[in-house]
Short mmCIF file of C-alpha atoms and ligand atoms in Angstrom, two decimals:
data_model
loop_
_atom_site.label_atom_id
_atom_site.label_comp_id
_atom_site.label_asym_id
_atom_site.label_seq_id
_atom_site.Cartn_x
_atom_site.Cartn_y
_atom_site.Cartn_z
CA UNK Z 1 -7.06 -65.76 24.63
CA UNK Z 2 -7.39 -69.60 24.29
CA UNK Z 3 -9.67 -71.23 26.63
CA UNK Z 4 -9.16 -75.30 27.09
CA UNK Z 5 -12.18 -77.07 27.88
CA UNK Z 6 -11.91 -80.97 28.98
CA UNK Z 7 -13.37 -83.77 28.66
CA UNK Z 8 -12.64 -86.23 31.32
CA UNK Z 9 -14.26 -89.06 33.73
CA UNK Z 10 -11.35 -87.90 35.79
CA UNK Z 11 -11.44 -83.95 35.62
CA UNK Z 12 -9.50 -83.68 39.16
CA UNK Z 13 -6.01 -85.24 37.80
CA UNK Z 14 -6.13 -82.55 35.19
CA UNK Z 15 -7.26 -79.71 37.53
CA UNK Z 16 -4.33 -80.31 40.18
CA UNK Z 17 -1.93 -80.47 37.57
CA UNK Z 18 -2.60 -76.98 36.56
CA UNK Z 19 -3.74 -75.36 40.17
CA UNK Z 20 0.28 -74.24 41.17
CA UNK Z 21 2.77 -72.45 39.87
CA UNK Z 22 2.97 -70.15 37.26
CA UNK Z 23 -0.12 -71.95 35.24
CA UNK Z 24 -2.32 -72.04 38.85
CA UNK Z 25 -1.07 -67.99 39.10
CA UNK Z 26 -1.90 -67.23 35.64
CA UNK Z 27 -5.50 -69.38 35.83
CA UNK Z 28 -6.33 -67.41 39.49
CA UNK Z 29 -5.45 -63.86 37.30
CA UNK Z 30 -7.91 -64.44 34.45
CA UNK Z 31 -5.01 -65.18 32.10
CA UNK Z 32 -5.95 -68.52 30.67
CA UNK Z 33 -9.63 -70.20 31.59
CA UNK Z 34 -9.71 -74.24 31.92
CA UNK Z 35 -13.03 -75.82 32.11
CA UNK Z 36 -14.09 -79.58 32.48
CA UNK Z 37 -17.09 -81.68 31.26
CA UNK Z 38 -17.61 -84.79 32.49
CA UNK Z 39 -19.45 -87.45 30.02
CA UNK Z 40 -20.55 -89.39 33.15
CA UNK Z 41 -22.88 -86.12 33.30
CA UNK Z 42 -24.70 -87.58 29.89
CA UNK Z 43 -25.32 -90.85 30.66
CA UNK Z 44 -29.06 -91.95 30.90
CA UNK Z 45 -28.50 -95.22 32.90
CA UNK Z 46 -28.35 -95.44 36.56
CA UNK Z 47 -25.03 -96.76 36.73
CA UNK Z 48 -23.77 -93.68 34.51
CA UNK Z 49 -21.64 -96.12 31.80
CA UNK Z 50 -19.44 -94.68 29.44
CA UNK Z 51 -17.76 -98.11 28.74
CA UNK Z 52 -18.55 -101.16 27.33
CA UNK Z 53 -17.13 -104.43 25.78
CA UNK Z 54 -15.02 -104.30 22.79
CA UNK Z 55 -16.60 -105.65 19.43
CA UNK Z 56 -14.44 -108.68 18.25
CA UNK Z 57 -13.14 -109.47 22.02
CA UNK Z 58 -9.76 -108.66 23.71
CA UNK Z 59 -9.24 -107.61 27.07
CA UNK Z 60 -10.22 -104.31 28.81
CA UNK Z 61 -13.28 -101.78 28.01
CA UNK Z 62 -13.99 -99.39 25.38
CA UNK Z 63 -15.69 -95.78 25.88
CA UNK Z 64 -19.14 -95.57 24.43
CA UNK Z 65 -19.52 -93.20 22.01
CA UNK Z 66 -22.77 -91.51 23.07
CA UNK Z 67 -22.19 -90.18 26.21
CA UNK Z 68 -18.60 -89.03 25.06
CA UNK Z 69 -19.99 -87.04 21.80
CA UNK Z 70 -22.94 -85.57 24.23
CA UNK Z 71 -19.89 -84.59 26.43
CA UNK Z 72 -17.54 -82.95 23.64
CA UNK Z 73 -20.63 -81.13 21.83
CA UNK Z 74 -21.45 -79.72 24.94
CA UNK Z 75 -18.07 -78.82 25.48
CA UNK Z 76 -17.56 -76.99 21.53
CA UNK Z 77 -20.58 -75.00 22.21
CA UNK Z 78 -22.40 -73.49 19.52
CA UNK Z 79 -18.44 -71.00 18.58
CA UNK Z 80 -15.89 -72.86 16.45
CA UNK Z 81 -13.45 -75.01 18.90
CA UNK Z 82 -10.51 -77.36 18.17
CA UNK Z 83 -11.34 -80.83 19.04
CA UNK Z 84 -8.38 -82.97 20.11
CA UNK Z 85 -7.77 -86.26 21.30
CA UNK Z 86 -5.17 -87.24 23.15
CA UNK Z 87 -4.09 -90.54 22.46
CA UNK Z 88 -1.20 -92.62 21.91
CA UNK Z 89 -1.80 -93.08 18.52
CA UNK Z 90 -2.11 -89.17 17.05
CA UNK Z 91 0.75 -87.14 16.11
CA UNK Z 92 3.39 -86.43 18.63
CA UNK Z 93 2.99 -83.14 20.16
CA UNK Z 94 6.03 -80.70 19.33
CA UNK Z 95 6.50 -76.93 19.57
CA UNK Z 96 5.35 -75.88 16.47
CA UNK Z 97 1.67 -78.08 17.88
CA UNK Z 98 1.67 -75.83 20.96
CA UNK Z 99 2.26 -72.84 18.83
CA UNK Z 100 -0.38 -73.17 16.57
CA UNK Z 101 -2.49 -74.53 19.76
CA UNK Z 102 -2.35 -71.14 20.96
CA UNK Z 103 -3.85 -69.54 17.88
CA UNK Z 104 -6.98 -70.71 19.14
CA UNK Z 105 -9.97 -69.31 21.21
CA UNK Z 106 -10.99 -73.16 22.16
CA UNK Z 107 -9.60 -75.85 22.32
CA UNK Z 108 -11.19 -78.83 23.68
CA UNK Z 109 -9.20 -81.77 24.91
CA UNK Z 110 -11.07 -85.27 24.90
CA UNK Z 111 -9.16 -87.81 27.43
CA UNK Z 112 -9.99 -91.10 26.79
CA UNK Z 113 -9.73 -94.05 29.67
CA UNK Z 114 -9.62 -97.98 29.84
CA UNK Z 115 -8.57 -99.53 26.53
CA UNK Z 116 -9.60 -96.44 24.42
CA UNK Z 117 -12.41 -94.27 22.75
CA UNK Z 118 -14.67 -95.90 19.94
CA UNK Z 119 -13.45 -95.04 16.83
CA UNK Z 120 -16.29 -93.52 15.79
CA UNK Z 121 -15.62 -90.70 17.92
CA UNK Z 122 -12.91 -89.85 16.55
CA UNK Z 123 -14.55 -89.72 12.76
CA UNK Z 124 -17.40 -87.69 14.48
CA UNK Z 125 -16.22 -85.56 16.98
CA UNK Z 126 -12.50 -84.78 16.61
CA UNK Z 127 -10.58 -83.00 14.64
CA UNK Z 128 -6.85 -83.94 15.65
CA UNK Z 129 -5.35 -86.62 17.84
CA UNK Z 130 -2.03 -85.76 19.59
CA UNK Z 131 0.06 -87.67 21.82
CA UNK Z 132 2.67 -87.13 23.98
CA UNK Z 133 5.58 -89.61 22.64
CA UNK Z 134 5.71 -93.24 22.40
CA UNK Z 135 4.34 -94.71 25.57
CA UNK Z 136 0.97 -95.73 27.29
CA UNK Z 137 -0.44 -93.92 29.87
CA UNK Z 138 -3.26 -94.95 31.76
CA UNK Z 139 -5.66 -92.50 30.30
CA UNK Z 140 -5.17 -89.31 28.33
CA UNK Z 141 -5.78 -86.39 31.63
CA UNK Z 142 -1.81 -86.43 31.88
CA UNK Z 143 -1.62 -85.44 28.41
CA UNK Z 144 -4.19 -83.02 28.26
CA UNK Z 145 -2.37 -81.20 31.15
CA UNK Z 146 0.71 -81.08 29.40
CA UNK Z 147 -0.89 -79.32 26.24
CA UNK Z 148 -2.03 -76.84 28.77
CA UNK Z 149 0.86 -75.73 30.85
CA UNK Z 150 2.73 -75.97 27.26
CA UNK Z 151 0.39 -73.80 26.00
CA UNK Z 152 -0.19 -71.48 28.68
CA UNK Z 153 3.50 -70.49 28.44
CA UNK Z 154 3.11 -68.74 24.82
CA UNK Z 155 0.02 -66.76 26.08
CA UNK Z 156 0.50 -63.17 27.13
CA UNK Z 157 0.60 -62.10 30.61
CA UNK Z 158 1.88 -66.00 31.60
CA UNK Z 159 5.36 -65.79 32.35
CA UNK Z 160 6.86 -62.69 33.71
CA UNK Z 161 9.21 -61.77 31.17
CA UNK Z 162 7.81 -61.22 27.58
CA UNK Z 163 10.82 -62.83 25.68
CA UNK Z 164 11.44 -65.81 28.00
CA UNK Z 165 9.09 -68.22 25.79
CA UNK Z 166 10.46 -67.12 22.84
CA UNK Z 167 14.37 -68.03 24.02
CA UNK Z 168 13.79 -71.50 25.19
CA UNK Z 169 14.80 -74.95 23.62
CA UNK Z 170 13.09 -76.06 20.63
CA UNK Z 171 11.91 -71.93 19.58
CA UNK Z 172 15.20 -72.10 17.95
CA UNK Z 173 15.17 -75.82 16.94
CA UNK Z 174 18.00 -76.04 19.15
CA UNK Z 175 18.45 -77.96 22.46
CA UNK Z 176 18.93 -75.50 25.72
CA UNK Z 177 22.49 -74.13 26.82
CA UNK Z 178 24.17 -75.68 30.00
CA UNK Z 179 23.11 -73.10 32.77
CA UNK Z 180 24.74 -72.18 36.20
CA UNK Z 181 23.98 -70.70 39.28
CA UNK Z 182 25.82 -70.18 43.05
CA UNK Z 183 27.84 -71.99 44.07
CA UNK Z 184 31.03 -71.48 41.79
CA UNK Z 185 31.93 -74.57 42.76
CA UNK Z 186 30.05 -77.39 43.36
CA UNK Z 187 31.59 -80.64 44.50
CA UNK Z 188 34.33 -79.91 42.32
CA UNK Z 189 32.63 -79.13 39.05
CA UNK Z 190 33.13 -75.18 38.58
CA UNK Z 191 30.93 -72.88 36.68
CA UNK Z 192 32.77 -71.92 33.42
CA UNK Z 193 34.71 -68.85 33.84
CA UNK Z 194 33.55 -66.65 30.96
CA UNK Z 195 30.50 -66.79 32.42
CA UNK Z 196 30.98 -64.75 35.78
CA UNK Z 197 33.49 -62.54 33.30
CA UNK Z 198 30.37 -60.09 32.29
CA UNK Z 199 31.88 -59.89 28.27
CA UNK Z 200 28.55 -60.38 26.89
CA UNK Z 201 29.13 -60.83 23.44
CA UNK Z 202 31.72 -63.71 24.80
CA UNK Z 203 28.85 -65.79 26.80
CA UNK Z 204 26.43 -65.43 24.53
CA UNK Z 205 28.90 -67.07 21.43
CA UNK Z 206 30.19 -69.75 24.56
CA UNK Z 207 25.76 -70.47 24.78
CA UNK Z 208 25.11 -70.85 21.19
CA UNK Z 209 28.23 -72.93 20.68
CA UNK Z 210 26.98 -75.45 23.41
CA UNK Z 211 23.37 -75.08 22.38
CA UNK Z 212 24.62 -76.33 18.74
CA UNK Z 213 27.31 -78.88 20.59
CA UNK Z 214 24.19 -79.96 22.46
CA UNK Z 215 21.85 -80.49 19.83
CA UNK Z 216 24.36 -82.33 17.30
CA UNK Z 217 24.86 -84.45 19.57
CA UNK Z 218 21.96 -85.90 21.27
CA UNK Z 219 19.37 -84.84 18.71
CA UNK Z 220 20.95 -85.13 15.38
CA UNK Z 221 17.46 -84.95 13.94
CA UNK Z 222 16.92 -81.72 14.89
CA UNK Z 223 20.41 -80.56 14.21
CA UNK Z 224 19.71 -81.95 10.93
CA UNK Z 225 16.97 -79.61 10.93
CA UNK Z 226 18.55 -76.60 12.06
CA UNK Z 227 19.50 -74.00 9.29
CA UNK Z 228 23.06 -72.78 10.70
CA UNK Z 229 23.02 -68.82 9.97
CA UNK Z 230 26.78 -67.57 9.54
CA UNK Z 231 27.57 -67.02 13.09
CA UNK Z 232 26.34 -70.56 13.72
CA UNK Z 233 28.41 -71.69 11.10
CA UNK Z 234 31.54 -70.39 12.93
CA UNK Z 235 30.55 -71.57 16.02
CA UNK Z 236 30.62 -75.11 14.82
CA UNK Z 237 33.19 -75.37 12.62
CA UNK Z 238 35.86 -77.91 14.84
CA UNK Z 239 33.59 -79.12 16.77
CA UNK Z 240 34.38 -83.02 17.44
CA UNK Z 241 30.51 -83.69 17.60
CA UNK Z 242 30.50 -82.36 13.54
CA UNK Z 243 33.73 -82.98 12.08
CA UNK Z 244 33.57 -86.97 12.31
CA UNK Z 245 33.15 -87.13 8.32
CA UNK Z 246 36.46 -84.63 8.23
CA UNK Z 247 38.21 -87.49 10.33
CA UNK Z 248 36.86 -90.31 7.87
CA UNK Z 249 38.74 -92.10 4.97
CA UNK Z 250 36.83 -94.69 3.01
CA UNK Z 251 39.45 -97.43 1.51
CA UNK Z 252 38.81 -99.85 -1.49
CA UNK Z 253 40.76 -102.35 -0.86
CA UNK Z 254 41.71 -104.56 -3.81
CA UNK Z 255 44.07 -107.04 -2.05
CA UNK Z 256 44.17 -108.68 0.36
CA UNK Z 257 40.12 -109.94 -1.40
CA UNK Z 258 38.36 -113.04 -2.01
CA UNK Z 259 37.43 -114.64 -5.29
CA UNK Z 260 34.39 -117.04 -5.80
CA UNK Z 261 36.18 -119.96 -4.70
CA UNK Z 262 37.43 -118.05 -1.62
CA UNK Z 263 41.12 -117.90 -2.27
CA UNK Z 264 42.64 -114.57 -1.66
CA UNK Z 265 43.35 -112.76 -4.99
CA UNK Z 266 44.17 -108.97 -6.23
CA UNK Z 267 40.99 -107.66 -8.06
CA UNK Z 268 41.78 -105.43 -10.70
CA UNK Z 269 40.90 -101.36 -10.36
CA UNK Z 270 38.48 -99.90 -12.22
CA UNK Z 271 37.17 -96.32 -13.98
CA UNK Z 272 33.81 -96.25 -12.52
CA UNK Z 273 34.94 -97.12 -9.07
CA UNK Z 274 37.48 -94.22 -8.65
CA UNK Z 275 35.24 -91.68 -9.76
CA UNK Z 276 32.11 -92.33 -8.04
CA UNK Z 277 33.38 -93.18 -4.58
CA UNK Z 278 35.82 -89.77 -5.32
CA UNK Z 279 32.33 -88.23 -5.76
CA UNK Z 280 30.75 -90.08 -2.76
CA UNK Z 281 33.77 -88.87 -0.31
CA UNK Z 282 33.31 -85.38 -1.49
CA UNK Z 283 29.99 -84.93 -1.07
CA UNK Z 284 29.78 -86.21 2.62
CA UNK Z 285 32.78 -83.79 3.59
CA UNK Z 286 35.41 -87.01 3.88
CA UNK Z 287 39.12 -86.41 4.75
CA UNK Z 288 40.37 -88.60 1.62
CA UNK Z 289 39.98 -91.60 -0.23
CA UNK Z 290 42.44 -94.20 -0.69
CA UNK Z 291 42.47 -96.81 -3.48
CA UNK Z 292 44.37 -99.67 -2.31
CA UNK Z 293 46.52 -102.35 -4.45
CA UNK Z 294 50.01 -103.98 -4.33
CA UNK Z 295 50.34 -104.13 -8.31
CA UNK Z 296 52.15 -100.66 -8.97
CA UNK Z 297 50.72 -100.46 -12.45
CA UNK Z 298 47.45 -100.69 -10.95
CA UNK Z 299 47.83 -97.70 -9.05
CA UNK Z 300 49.57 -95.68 -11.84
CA UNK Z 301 46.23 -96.13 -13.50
CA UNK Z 302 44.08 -94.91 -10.77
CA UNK Z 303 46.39 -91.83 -10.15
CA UNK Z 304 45.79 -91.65 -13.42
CA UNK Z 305 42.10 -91.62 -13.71
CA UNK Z 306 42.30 -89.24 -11.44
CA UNK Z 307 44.16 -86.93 -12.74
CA UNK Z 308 42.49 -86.75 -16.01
CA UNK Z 309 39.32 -85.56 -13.85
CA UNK Z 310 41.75 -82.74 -12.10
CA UNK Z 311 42.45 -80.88 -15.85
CA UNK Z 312 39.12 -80.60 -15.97
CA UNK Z 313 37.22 -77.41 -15.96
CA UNK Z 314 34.68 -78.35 -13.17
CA UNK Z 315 36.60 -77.41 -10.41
CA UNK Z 316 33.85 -79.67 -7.87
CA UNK Z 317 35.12 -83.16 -9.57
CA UNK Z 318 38.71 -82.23 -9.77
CA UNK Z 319 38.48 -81.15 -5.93
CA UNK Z 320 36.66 -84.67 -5.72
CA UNK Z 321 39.36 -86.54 -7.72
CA UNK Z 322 42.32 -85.01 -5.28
CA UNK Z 323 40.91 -87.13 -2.50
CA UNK Z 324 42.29 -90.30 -4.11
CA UNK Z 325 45.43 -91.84 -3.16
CA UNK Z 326 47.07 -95.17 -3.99
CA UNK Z 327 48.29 -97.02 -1.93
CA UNK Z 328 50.24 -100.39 -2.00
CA UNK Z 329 48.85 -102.21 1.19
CA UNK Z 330 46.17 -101.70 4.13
CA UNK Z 331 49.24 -101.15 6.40
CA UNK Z 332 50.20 -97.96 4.64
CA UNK Z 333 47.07 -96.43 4.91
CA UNK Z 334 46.57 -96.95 8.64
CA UNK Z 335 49.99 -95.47 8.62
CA UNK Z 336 49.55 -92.35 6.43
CA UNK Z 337 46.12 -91.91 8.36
CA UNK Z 338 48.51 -92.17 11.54
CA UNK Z 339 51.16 -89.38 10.36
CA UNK Z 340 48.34 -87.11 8.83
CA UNK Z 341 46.05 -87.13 12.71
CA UNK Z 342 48.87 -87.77 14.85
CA UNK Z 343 46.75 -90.58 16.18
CA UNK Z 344 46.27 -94.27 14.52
CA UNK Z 345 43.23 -95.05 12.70
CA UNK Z 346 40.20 -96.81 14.50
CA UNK Z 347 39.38 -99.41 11.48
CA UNK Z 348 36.10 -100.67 9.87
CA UNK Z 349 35.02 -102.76 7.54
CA UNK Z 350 31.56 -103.82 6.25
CA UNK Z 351 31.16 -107.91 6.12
CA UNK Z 352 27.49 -109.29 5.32
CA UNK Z 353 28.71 -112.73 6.65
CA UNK Z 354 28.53 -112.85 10.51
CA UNK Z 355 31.24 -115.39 10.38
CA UNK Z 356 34.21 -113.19 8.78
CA UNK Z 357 35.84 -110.60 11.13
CA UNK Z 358 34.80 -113.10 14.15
CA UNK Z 359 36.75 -110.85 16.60
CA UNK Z 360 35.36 -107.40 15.76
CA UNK Z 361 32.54 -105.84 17.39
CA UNK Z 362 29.67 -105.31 15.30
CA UNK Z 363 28.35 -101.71 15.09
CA UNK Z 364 25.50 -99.72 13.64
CA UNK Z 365 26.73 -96.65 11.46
CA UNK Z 366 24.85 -94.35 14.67
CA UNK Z 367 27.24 -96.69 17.02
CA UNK Z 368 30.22 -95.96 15.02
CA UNK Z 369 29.83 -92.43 14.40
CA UNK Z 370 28.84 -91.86 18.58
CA UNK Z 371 32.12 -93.69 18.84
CA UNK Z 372 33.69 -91.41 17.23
CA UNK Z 373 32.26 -88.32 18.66
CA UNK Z 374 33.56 -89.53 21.92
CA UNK Z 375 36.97 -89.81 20.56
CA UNK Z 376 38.12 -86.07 19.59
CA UNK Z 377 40.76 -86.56 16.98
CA UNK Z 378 40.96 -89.98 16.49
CA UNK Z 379 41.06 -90.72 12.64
CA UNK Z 380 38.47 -93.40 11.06
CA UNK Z 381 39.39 -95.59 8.34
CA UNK Z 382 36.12 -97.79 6.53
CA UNK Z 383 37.73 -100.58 4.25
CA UNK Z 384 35.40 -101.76 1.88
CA UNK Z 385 36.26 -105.00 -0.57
CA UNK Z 386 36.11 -105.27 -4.35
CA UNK Z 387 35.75 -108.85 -5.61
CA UNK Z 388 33.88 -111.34 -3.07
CA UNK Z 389 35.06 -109.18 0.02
CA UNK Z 390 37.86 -108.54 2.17
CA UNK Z 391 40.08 -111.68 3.48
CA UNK Z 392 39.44 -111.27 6.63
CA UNK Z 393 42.04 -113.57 8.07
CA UNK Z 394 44.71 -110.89 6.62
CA UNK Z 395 43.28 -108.28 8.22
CA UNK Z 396 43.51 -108.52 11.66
CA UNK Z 397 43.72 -104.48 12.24
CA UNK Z 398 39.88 -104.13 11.68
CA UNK Z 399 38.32 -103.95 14.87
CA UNK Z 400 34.66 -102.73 13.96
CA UNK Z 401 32.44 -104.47 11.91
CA UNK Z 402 29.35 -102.42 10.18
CA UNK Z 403 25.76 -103.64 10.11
CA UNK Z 404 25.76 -104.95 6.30
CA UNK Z 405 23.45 -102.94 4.25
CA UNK Z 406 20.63 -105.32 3.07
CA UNK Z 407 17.98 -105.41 0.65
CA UNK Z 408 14.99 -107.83 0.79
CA UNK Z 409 16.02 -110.96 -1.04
CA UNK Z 410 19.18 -112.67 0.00
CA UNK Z 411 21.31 -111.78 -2.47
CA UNK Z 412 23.46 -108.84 -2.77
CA UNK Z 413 23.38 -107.15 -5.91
CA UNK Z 414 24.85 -103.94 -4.98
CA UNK Z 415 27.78 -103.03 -6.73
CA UNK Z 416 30.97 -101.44 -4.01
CA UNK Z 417 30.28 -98.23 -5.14
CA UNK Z 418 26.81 -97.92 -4.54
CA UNK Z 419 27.00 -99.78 -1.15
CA UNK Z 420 29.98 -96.90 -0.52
CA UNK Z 421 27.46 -94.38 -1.00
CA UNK Z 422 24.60 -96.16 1.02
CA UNK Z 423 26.92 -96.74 4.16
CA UNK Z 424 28.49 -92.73 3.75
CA UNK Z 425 24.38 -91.39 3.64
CA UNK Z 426 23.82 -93.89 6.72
CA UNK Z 427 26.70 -91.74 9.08
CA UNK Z 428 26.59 -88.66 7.91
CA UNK Z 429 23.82 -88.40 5.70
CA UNK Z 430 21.44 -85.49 7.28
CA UNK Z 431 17.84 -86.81 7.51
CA UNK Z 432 14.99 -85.90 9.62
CA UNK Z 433 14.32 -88.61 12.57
C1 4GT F 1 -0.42 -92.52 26.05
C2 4GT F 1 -0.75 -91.30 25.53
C3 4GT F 1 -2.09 -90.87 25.61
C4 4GT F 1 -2.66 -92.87 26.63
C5 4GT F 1 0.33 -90.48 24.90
C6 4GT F 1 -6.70 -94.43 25.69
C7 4GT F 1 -6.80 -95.10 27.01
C8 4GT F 1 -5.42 -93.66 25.63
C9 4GT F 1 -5.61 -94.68 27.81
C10 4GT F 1 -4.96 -93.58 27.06
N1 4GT F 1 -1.37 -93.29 26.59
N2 4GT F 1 -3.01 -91.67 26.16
N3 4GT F 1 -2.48 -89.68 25.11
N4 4GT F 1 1.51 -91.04 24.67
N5 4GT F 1 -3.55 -93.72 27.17
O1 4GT F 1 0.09 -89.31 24.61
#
């Protein structure tokens, strides 16, 4: 069993946050033993100090490190014991923490006060510093509590049911399923149906489905996370939250562009760039890639470029290559994107200069893509300019404006294929958080 120990100037904050309830049950029944130590208790002075004035000035009071040690080696005992402080600066507490929390006989949980703990404590005394999320408190007994009652949870004979730990949010690395109870209606929000239906195998797809809905969409770190098993995989095939990339066509646009001197010019198309933004638009699951210029020879010779690619034998380029269409003029691709989604394009472009596009709204890539998600169905077109960018004054149809992709010196050297690939990893790219 583990068996918390803590070390606190303020032991009754901790001690009423864990005296009701299932934790206050469980304590009362022998099923998980908190202790306290006070380092007021190893003080020698008659004032009892455990703080004192910071070295180097700044506001506020530091704990001491004697009487704090005195208090945490009397709290270890002479048995092996996890030392943790909680502070706002250690790792942030997750599941997989509490988990391996509850491995342990003892744990001891240092809460510091006032400005914080001497450092020295921590490189004498403590073996891992957790904290609760990004935000101050003001002084760790909250946290400790938390780790508790988190903890307690995993430990047998806590909750009543032995597998209700194991189900919850996060077990999984999935967010929690919507859940209901009387009335069937409340204020005119009913309880889904198939749930009072009783076809178990039904609610229990309809709960993984909105755990997975859920998850993609407010935590796409975790979904990121989240190995889908086949089922899963079924269950989230159409929905809106994940198919944003299916709804997504990336344009190069080689009129209307700039030149150096800023008059608006037809660039001419080359090799490299259909291929590699083919490549790009495959590999983040795009719905097509259009390769836009008025000169008709022009896009003979990217239809052809990509159709040398489709006799190939690697079936993954040709199946790359197919996503490429030419197209004459912007207009035609919002309309082609129109007839294909039955619903007009929402349009994009990416413009370092904050004083092209003046009337579009500028966006992050997570703005645009939560955009999106809100919009089932609605079809996203991302113009991106060859040359010195798009003439923005002829394109009055783009309405969103991406934050440019920068690197540290002013200049861009990036060439529209790579930037392509940077801006399709920053919205659909899967990364941890
Ligand atoms: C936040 C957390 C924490 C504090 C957290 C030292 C003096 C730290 C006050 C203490 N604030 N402790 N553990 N986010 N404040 O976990």
């Amino acid at each position: 069993m583990t068996r918390f120990t803590v070390v606190s100037i303020l032991p009754e904050i901790v001690d009423a946050a864990l005296a009701h309830g299932v934790v206050g049950r469980a304590r009362a029944a022998g099923a998980l033993a908190v202790g306290f130590v006070n380092p007021r208790d190893f003080t020698t002075d008659r004032h009892r100090t455990v703080d004192d004035t910071p070295y180097g000035g700044g506001p506020g009071m530091v704990m001491k490190c004697e009487p704090l040690v005195a208090a945490i080696e009397a709290a270890a005992g002479d048995r092996p014991a996890l030392r943790v402080l909680l502070s706002p600066a250690g790792r942030p507490l997750d599941q997989a923490q509490v988990r391996a929390l509850a491995t342990h006989d003892h744990v001891v949980l240092v809460c510091g006060r006032y400005e914080g703990v001497d450092e020295r404590v921590v490189t004498t005394a403590i073996d891992l510093e957790l904290s609760l999320g990004d935000f101050v408190l003001t002084g760790g007994e909250l946290g400790a509590a938390c780790v508790i009652d988190a903890v307690a949870r995993l430990l047998p004979g806590v909750l009543g049911d032995a597998t209700s730990a194991a189900d919850e949010s996060f077990s999984q690395a999935l967010l929690e399923y919507p859940q209901y109870t009387r009335p069937p209606v409340f204020r005119g929000h009913a309880v889904p149906e198939l749930l009072a239906g009783g076809n178990h195998g039904a609610i229990a797809a309809w709960r993984r489905r909105e755990a997975l809905r859920r998850t993609a969409r407010r935590r796409p770190e975790l979904f990121a996370r989240h190995v889908l098993d086949r089922a899963e995989h079924k269950l989230a095939a159409g929905l809106p939250e994940l198919d944003v990339a299916a709804r997504t066509t990336v344009a190069l646009v080689h009129h209307p562009v700039l030149d150096r001197t800023g008059a608006v010019v037809t660039s001419a198309v080359t090799n490299l760039d259909v291929h590699d933004i083919a490549r790009s638009a495959a590999t983040y699951g795009l719905a097509g890639y259009q390769v836009i210029t008025p000169v008709e020879s022009q896009r003979e010779k990217a239809a052809h470029i990509a159709s040398l690619w489709q006799e190939e034998q690697k079936e993954w380029r040709a199946s790359a290559l197919r996503l490429c269409t030419p197209l004459p003029a912007v207009g035609d691709a919002i309309a082609a994107l129109h007839r294909a989604h039955g619903h007009p394009p929402l349009v994009a472009a990416t413009s370092a200069d904050p004083a092209r596009f003046a009337g579009a709204r500028r966006v992050t890539p997570a703005e645009l893509v939560a955009e999106l998600q809100d919009a089932p169905g609605v079809p996203l077109l991302v113009l991106f300019g060859t040359g010195w960018g798009l003439a923005d004054d002829q394109l009055p149809q783009v309405s969103r404006i991406i934050t440019p992709i920068s690197g540290r010196p002013a200049w861009n050297h990036l060439s529209v294929r790579s930037a392509v690939a940077i801006l399709l990893d920053r919205l659909y790219g899967l990364r941890d958080a």
